[in-house]
mmCIF file of C-alpha atoms and ligand atoms in Angstrom:
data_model
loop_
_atom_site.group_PDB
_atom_site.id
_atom_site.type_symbol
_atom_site.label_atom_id
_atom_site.label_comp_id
_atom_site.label_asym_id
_atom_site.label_seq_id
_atom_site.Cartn_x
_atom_site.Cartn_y
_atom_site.Cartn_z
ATOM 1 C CA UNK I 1 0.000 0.000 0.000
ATOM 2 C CA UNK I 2 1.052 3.474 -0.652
ATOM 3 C CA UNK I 3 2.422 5.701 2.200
ATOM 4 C CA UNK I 4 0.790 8.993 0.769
ATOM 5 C CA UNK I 5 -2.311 9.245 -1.211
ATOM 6 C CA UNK I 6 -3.310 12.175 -2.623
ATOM 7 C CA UNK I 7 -6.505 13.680 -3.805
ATOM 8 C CA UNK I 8 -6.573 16.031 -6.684
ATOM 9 C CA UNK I 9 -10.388 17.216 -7.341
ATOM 10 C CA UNK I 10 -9.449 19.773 -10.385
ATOM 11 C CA UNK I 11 -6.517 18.517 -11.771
ATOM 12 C CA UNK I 12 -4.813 20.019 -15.303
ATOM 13 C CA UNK I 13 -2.703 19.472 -18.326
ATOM 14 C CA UNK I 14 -0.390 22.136 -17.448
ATOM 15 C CA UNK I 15 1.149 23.768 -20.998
ATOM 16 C CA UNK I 16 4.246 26.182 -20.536
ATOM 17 C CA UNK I 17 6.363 27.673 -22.468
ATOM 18 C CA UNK I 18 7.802 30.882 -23.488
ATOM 19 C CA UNK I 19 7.593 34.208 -26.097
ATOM 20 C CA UNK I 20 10.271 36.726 -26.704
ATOM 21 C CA UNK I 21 7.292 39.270 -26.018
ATOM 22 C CA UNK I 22 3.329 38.695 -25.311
ATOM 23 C CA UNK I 23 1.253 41.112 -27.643
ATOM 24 C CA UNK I 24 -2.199 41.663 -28.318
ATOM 25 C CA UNK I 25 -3.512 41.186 -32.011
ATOM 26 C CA UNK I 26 -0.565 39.685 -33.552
ATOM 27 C CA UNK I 27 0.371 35.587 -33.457
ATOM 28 C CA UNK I 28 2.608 34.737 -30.075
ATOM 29 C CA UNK I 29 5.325 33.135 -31.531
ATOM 30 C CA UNK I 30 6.018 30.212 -28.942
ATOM 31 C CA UNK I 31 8.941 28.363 -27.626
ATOM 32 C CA UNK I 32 8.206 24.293 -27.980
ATOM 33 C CA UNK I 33 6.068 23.479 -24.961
ATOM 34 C CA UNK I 34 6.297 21.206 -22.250
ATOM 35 C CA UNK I 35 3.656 19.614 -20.585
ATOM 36 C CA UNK I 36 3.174 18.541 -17.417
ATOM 37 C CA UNK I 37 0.519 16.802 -15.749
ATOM 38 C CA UNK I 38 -1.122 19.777 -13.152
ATOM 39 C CA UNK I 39 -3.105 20.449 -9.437
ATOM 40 C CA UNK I 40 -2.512 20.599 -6.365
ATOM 41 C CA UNK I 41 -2.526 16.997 -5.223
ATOM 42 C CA UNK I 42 -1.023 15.560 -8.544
ATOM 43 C CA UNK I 43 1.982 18.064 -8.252
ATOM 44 C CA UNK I 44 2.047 17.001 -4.651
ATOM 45 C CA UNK I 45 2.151 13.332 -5.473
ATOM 46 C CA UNK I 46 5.401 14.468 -8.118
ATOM 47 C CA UNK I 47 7.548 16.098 -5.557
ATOM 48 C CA UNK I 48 7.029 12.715 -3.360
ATOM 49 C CA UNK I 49 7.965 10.908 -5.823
ATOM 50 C CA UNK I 50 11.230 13.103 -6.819
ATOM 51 C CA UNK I 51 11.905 13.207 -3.359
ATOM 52 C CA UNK I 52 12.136 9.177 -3.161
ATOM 53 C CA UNK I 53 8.380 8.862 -1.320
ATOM 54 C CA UNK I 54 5.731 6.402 -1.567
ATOM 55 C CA UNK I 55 2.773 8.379 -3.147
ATOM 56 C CA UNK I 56 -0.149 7.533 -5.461
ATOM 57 C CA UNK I 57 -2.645 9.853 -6.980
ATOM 58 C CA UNK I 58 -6.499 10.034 -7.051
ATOM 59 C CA UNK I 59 -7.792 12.511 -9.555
ATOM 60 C CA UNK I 60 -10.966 12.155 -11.698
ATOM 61 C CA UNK I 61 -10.081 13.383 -15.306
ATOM 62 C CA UNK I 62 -11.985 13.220 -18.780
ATOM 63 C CA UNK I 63 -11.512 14.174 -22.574
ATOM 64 C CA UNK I 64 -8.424 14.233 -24.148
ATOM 65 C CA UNK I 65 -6.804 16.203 -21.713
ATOM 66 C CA UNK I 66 -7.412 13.329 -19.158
ATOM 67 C CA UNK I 67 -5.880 10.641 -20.827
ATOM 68 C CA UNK I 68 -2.743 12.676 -21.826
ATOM 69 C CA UNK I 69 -2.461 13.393 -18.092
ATOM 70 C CA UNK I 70 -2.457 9.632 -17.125
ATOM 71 C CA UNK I 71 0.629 9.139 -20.169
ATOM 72 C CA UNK I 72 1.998 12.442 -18.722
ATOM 73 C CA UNK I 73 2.019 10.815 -15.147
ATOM 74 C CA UNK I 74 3.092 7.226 -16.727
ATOM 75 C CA UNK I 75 6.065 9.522 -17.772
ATOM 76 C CA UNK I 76 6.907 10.593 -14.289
ATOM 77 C CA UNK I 77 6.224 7.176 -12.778
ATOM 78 C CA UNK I 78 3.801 8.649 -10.402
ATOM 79 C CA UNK I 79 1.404 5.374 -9.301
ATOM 80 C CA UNK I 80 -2.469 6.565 -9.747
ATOM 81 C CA UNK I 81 -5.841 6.126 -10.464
ATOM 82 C CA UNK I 82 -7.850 8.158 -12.860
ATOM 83 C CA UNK I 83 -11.825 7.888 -11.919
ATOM 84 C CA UNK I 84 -13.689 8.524 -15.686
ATOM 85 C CA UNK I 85 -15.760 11.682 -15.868
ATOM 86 C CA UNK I 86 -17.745 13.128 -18.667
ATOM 87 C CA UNK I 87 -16.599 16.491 -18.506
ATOM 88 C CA UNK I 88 -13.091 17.536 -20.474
ATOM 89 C CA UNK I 89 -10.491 17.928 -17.984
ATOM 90 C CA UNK I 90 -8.907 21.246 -18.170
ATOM 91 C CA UNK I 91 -5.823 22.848 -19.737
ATOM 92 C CA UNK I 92 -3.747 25.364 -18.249
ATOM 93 C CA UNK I 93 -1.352 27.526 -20.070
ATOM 94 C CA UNK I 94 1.589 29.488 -18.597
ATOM 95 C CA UNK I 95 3.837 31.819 -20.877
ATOM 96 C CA UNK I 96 6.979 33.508 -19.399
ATOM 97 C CA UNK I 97 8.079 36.563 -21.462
ATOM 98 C CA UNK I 98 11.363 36.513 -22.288
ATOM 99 C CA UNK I 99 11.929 39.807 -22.546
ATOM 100 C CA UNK I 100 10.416 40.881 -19.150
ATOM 101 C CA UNK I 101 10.884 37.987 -17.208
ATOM 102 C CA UNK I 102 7.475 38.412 -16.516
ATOM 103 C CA UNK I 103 5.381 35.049 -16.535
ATOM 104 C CA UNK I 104 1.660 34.936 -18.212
ATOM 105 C CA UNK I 105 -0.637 32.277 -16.312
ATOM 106 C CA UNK I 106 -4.205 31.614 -18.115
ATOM 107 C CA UNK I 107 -6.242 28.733 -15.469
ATOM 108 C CA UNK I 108 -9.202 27.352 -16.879
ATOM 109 C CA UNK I 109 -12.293 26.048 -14.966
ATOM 110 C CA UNK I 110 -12.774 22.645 -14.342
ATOM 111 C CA UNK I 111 -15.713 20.841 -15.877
ATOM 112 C CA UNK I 112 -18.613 20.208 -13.496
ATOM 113 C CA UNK I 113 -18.700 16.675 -11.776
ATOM 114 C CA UNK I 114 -21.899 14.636 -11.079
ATOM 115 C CA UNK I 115 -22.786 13.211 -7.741
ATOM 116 C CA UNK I 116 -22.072 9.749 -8.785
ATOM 117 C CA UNK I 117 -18.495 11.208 -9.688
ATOM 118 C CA UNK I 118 -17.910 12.561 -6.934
ATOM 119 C CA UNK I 119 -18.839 9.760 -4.917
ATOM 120 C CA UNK I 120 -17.004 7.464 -7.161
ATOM 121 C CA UNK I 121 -13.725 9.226 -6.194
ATOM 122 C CA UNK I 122 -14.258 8.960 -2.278
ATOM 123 C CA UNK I 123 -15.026 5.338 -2.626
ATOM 124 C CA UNK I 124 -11.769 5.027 -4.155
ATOM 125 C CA UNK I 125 -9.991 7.107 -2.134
ATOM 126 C CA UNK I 126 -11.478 4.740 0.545
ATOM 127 C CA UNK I 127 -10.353 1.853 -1.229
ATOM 128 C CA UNK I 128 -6.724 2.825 -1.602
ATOM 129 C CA UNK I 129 -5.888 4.706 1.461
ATOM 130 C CA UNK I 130 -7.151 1.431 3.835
ATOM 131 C CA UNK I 131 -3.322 1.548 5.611
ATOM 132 C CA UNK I 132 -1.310 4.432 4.711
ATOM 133 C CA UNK I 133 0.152 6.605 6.516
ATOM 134 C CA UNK I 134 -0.855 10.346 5.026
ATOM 135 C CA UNK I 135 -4.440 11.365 2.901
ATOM 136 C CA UNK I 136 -3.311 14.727 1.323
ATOM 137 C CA UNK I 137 -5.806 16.556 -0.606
ATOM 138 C CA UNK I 138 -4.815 19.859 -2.450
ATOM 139 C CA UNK I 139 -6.406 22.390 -4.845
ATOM 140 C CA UNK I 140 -9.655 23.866 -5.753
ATOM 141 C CA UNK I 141 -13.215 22.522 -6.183
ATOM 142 C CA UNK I 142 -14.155 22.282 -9.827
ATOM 143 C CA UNK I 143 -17.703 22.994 -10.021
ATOM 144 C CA UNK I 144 -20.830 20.415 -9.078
ATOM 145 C CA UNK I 145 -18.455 19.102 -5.629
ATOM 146 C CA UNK I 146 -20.038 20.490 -2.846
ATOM 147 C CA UNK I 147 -18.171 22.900 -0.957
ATOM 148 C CA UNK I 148 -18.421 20.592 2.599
ATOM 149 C CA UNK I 149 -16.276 17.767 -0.196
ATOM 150 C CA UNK I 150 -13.418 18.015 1.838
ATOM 151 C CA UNK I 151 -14.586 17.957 5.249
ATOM 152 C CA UNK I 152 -16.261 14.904 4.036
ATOM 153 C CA UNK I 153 -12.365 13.865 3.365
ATOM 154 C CA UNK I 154 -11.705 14.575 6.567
ATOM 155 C CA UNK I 155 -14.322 12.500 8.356
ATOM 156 C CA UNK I 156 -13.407 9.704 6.100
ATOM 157 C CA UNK I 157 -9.364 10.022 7.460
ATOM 158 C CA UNK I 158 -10.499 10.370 10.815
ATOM 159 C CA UNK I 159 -12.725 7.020 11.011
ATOM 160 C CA UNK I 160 -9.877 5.063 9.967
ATOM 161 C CA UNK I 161 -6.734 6.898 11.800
ATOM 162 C CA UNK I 162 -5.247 8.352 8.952
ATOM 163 C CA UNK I 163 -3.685 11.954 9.438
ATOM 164 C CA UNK I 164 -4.985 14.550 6.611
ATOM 165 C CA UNK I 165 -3.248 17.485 5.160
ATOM 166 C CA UNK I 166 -5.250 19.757 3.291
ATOM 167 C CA UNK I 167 -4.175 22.567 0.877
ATOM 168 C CA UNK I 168 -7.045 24.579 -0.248
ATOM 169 C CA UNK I 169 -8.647 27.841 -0.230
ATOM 170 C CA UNK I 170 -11.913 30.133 -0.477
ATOM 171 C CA UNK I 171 -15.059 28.188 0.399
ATOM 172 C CA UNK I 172 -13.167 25.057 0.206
ATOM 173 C CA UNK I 173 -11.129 26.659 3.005
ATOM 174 C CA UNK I 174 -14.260 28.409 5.039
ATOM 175 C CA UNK I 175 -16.622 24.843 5.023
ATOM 176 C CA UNK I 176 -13.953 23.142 6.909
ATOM 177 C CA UNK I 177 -15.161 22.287 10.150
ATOM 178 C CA UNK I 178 -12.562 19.762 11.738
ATOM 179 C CA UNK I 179 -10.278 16.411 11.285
ATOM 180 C CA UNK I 180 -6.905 17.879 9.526
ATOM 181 C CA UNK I 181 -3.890 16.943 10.530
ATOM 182 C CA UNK I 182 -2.207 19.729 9.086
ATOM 183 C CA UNK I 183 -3.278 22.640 6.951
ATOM 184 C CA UNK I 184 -0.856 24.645 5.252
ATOM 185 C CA UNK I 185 -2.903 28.255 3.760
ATOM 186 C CA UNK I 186 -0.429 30.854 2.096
ATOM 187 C CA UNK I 187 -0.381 34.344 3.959
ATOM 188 C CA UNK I 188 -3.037 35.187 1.348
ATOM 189 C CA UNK I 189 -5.605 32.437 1.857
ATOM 190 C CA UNK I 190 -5.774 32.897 5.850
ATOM 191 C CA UNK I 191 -6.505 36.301 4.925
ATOM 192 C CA UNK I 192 -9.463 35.344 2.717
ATOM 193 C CA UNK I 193 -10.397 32.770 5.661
ATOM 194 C CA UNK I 194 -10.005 35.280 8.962
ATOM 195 C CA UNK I 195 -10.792 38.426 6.777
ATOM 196 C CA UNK I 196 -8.395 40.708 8.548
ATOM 197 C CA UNK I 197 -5.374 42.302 6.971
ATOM 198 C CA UNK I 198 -2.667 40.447 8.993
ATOM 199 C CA UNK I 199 0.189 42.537 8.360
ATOM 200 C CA UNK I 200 2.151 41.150 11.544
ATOM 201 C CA UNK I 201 3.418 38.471 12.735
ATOM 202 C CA UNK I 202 1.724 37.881 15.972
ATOM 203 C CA UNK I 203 -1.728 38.656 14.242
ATOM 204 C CA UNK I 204 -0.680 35.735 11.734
ATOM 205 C CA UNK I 205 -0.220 33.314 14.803
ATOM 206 C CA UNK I 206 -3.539 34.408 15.949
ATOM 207 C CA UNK I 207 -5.176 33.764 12.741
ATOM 208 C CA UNK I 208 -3.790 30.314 12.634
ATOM 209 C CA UNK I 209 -4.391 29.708 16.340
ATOM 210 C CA UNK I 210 -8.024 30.377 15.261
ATOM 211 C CA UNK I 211 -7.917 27.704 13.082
ATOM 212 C CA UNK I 212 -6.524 25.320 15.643
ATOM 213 C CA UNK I 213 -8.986 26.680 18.502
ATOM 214 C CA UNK I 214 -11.822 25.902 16.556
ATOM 215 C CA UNK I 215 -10.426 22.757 16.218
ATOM 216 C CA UNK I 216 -10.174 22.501 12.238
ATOM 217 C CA UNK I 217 -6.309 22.211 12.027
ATOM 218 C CA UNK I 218 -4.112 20.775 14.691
ATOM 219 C CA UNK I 219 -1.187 22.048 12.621
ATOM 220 C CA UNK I 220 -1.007 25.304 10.421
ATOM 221 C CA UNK I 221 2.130 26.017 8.255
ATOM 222 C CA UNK I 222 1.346 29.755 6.763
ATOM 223 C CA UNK I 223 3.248 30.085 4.223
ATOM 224 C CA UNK I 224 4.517 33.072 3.272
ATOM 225 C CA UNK I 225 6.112 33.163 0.018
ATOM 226 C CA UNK I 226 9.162 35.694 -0.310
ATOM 227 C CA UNK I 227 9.099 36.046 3.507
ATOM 228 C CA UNK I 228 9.476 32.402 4.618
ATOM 229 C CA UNK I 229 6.795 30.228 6.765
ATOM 230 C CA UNK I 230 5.358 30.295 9.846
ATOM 231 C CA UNK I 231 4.310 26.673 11.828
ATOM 232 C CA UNK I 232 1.901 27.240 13.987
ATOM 233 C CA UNK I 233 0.722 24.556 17.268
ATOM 234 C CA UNK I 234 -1.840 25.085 19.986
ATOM 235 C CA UNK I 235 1.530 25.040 22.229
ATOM 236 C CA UNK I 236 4.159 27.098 20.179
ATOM 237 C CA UNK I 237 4.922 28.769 16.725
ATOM 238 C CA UNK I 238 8.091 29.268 15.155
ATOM 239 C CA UNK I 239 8.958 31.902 12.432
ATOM 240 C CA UNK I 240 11.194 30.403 9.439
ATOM 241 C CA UNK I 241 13.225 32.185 7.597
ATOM 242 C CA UNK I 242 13.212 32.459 3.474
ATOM 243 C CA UNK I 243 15.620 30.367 1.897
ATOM 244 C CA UNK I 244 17.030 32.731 -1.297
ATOM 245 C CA UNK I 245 17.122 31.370 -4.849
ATOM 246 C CA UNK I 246 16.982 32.820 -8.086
ATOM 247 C CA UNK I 247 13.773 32.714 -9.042
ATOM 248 C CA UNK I 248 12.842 31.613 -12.621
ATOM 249 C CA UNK I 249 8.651 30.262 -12.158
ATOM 250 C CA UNK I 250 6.863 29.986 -8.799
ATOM 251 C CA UNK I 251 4.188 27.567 -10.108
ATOM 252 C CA UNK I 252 4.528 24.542 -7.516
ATOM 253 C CA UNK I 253 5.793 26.401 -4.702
ATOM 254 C CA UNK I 254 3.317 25.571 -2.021
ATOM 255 C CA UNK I 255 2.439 22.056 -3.437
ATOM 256 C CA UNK I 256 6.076 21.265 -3.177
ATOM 257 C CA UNK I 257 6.436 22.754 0.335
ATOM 258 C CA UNK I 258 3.677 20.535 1.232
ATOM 259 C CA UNK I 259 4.808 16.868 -0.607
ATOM 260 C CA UNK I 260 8.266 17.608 0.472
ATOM 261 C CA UNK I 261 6.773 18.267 4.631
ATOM 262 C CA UNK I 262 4.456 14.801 4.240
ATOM 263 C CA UNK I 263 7.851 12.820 2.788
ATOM 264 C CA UNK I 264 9.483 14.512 6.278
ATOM 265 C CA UNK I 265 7.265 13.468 8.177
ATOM 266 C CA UNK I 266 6.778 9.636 6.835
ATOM 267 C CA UNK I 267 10.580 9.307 6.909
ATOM 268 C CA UNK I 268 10.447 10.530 10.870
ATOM 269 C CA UNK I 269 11.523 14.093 10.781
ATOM 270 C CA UNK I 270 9.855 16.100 13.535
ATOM 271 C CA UNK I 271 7.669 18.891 12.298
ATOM 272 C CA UNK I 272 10.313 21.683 12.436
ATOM 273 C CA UNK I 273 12.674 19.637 10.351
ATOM 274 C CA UNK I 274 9.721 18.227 7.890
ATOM 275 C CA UNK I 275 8.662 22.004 7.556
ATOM 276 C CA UNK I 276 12.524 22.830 6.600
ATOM 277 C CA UNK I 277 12.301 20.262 3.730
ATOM 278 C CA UNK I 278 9.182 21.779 2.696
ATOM 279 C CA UNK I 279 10.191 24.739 2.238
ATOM 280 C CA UNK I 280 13.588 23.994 0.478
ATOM 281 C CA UNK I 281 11.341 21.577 -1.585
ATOM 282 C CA UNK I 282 9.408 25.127 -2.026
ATOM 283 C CA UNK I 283 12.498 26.782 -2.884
ATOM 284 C CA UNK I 284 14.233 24.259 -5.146
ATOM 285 C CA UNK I 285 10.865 24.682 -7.213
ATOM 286 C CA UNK I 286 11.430 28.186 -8.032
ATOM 287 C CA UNK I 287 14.575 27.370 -9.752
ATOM 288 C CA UNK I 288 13.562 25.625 -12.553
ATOM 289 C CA UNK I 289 11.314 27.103 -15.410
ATOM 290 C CA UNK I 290 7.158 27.236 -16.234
ATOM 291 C CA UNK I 291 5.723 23.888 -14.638
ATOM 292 C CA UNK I 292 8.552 21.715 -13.915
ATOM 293 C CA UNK I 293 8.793 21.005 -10.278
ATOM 294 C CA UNK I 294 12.142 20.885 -8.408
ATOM 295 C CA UNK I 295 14.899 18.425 -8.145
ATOM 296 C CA UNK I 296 15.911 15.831 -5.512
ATOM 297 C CA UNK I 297 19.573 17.595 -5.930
ATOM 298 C CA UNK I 298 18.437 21.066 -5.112
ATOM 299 C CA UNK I 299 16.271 20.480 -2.083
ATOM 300 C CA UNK I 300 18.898 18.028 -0.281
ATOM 301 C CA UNK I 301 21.299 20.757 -1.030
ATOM 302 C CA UNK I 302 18.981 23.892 0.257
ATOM 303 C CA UNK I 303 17.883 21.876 3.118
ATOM 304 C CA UNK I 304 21.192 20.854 3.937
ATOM 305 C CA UNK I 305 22.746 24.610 4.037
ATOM 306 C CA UNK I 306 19.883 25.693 6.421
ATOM 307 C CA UNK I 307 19.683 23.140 8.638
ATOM 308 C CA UNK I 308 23.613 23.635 9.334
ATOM 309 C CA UNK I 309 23.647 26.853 10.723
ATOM 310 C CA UNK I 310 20.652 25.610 13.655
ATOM 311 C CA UNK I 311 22.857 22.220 14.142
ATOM 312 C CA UNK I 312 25.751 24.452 14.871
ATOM 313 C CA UNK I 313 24.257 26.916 17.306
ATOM 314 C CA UNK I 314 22.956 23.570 19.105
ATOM 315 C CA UNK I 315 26.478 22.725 19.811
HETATM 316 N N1 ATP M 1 10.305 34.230 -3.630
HETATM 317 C C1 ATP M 1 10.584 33.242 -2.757
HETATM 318 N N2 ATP M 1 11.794 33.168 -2.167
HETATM 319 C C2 ATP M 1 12.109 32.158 -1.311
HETATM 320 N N3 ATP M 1 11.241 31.178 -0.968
HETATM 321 C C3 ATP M 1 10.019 31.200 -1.527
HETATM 322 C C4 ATP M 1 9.604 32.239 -2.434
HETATM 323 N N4 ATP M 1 8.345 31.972 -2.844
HETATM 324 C C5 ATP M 1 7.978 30.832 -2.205
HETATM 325 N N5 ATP M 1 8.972 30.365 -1.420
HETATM 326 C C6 ATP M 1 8.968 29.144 -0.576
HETATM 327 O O1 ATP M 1 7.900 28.305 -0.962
HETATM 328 C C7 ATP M 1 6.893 28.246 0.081
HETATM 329 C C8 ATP M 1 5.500 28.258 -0.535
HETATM 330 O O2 ATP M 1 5.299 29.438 -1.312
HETATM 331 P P1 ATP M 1 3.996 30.364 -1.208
HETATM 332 O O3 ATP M 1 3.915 30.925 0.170
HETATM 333 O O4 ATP M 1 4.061 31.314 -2.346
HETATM 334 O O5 ATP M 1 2.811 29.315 -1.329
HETATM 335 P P2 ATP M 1 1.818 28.965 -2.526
HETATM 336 O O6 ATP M 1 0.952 27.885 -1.990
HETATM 337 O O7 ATP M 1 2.606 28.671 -3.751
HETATM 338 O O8 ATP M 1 0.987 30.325 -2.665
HETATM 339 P P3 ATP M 1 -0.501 30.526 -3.271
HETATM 340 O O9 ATP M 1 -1.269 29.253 -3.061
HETATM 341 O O10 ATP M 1 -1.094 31.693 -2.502
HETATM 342 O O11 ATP M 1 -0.272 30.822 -4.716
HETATM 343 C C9 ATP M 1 7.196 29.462 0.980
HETATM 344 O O12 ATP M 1 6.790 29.242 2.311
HETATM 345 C C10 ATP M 1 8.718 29.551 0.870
HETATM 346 O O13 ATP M 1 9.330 28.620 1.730
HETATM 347 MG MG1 MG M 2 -0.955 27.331 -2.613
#
């Protein structure tokens, strides 16, 4: 059995590539793309997978689109299990302009799911998850899943002992009533969730301590892009400090932050550690252009360089 499984609700066939300058009117003469297979869980499931996890990925998919995500995630050797839908599953197309450095991203709606779809992906998620040791379910809600889908996630972890990490926003975000494990918004999503401004720190904390009092979250990495991450416990909170790369895309950011924390933690890090290889896993991701995620190199390297200086002050 699988030690992660991951649930990806609107996943994509992410297209990048790049133009020497993005015009109006006039063709956009393109670089040769590459193509990836996209969402939150599915990258997720990637940066596991780089990172030399266990991880298999749920994601219901139709059309065209859908099958060359299943060859796309063939490619990458990612383990999964496409549930059929009707509806074409989206494309999403990301252009960085050369000339700028600026990077275009056009996102697509998912197509609507029925009930029965719906339901046909929790009974699979049931199915494969009997056993493992993380449920990790990241992204949006295409339309027709009701917004309470992933607290219905959660219930389903919780009856059988399984520790969920969630990555999601909006109304997603604001039906969740309880059962994660650990929940890891960006500054900007527990923003939309507290609806305050949160320009300091210790109003961040209390944010995410709202979270935990309610008893939604028992964990809550804020991430916080350019500025670092914050974990957050009912006990303590520690700030984390950016780690600085040169920054080419930031597509995959926070869904590498979060694969590269659940590999931590199934491999025994404690939290502050796993959190540290998330956000080097984070970090390596910005290095490398449109949709490609990051490399097992980078991360063991950024991760090793900040861990150092906090092993040496131990001494
Ligand atoms: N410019 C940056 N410099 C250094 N580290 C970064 C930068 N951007 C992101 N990171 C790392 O990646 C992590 C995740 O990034 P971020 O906070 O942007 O989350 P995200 O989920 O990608 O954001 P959102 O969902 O709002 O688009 C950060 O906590 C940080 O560790
Ligand atoms: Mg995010």
């Amino acid at each position: 059995m699988p030690e992660i499984v991951t649930l990806t609700m609107n996943p994509a066939l992410d297209i990048a590539t790049s133009a020497d300058t993005v015009v109006p009117t006039d063709k956009v003469r393109c670089a040769p793309p590459r193509y990836d297979p996209g969402g939150g869980g599915i990258n997720v499931a990637r940066v596991v997978r780089v990172l030399g996890g266990d991880a298999f990925a749920i994601f219901p998919a139709g059309g065209p689109a859908g099958g060359t995500l299943e060859n796309l995630l063939d490619r990458d050797g990612v383990p999964h299990s496409r549930i059929p839908i009707d509806g074409p599953t989206r494309e999403n197309f990301t252009v960085d302009e050369r000339r700028s450095s600026l990077q275009y991203r056009f996102v697509l709606p998912g197509p609507a799911l029925t009930q029965a779809e719906c339901e046909a992906c929790l009974a699979r998620l049931a199915e494969v998850a009997e056993g493992t040791r993380f449920i990790v379910a990241s992204g949006s809600l295409p339309p027709g899943v009701p917004v309470g889908f992933f607290q219905t996630v959660a219930d389903l972890a919780k009856e059988r002992g399984i520790p969920f990490v969630l990555d999601t926003s909006g109304d997603a975000l604001r039906a969740m009533r309880s059962g994660v494990y650990l929940l890891k918004p960006s500054i900007r999503e527990l923003r939309e969730w507290v609806g305050r401004e949160l320009r300091e720190e210790a109003q961040q904390v209390e944010a995410a301590r709202e979270l935990i009092g309610r008893g939604i979250s028992q964990i809550v990495v804020v991430s916080l892009g350019a500025k670092g991450a914050l974990l957050v416990t009912a006990e303590r909170y520690e700030s984390l400090p950016p780690i600085a790369v040169p920054v080419r895309s930031t597509v995959g950011a926070g869904d590498s932050m979060v694969g590269a924390i659940t590999v931590g933690l199934v491999k025994g890090l404690d939290l502050r550690h796993a959190v540290r290889l998330g956000m080097a896993a984070g970090a390596a991701t910005l290095m490398s252009p449109g949709t490609e995620l990051c490399h097992r190199a980078d991360v063991e390297r950024l991760y090793a360089a900040c861990i150092a200086p906090e092993a040496e002050a131990a001494r």
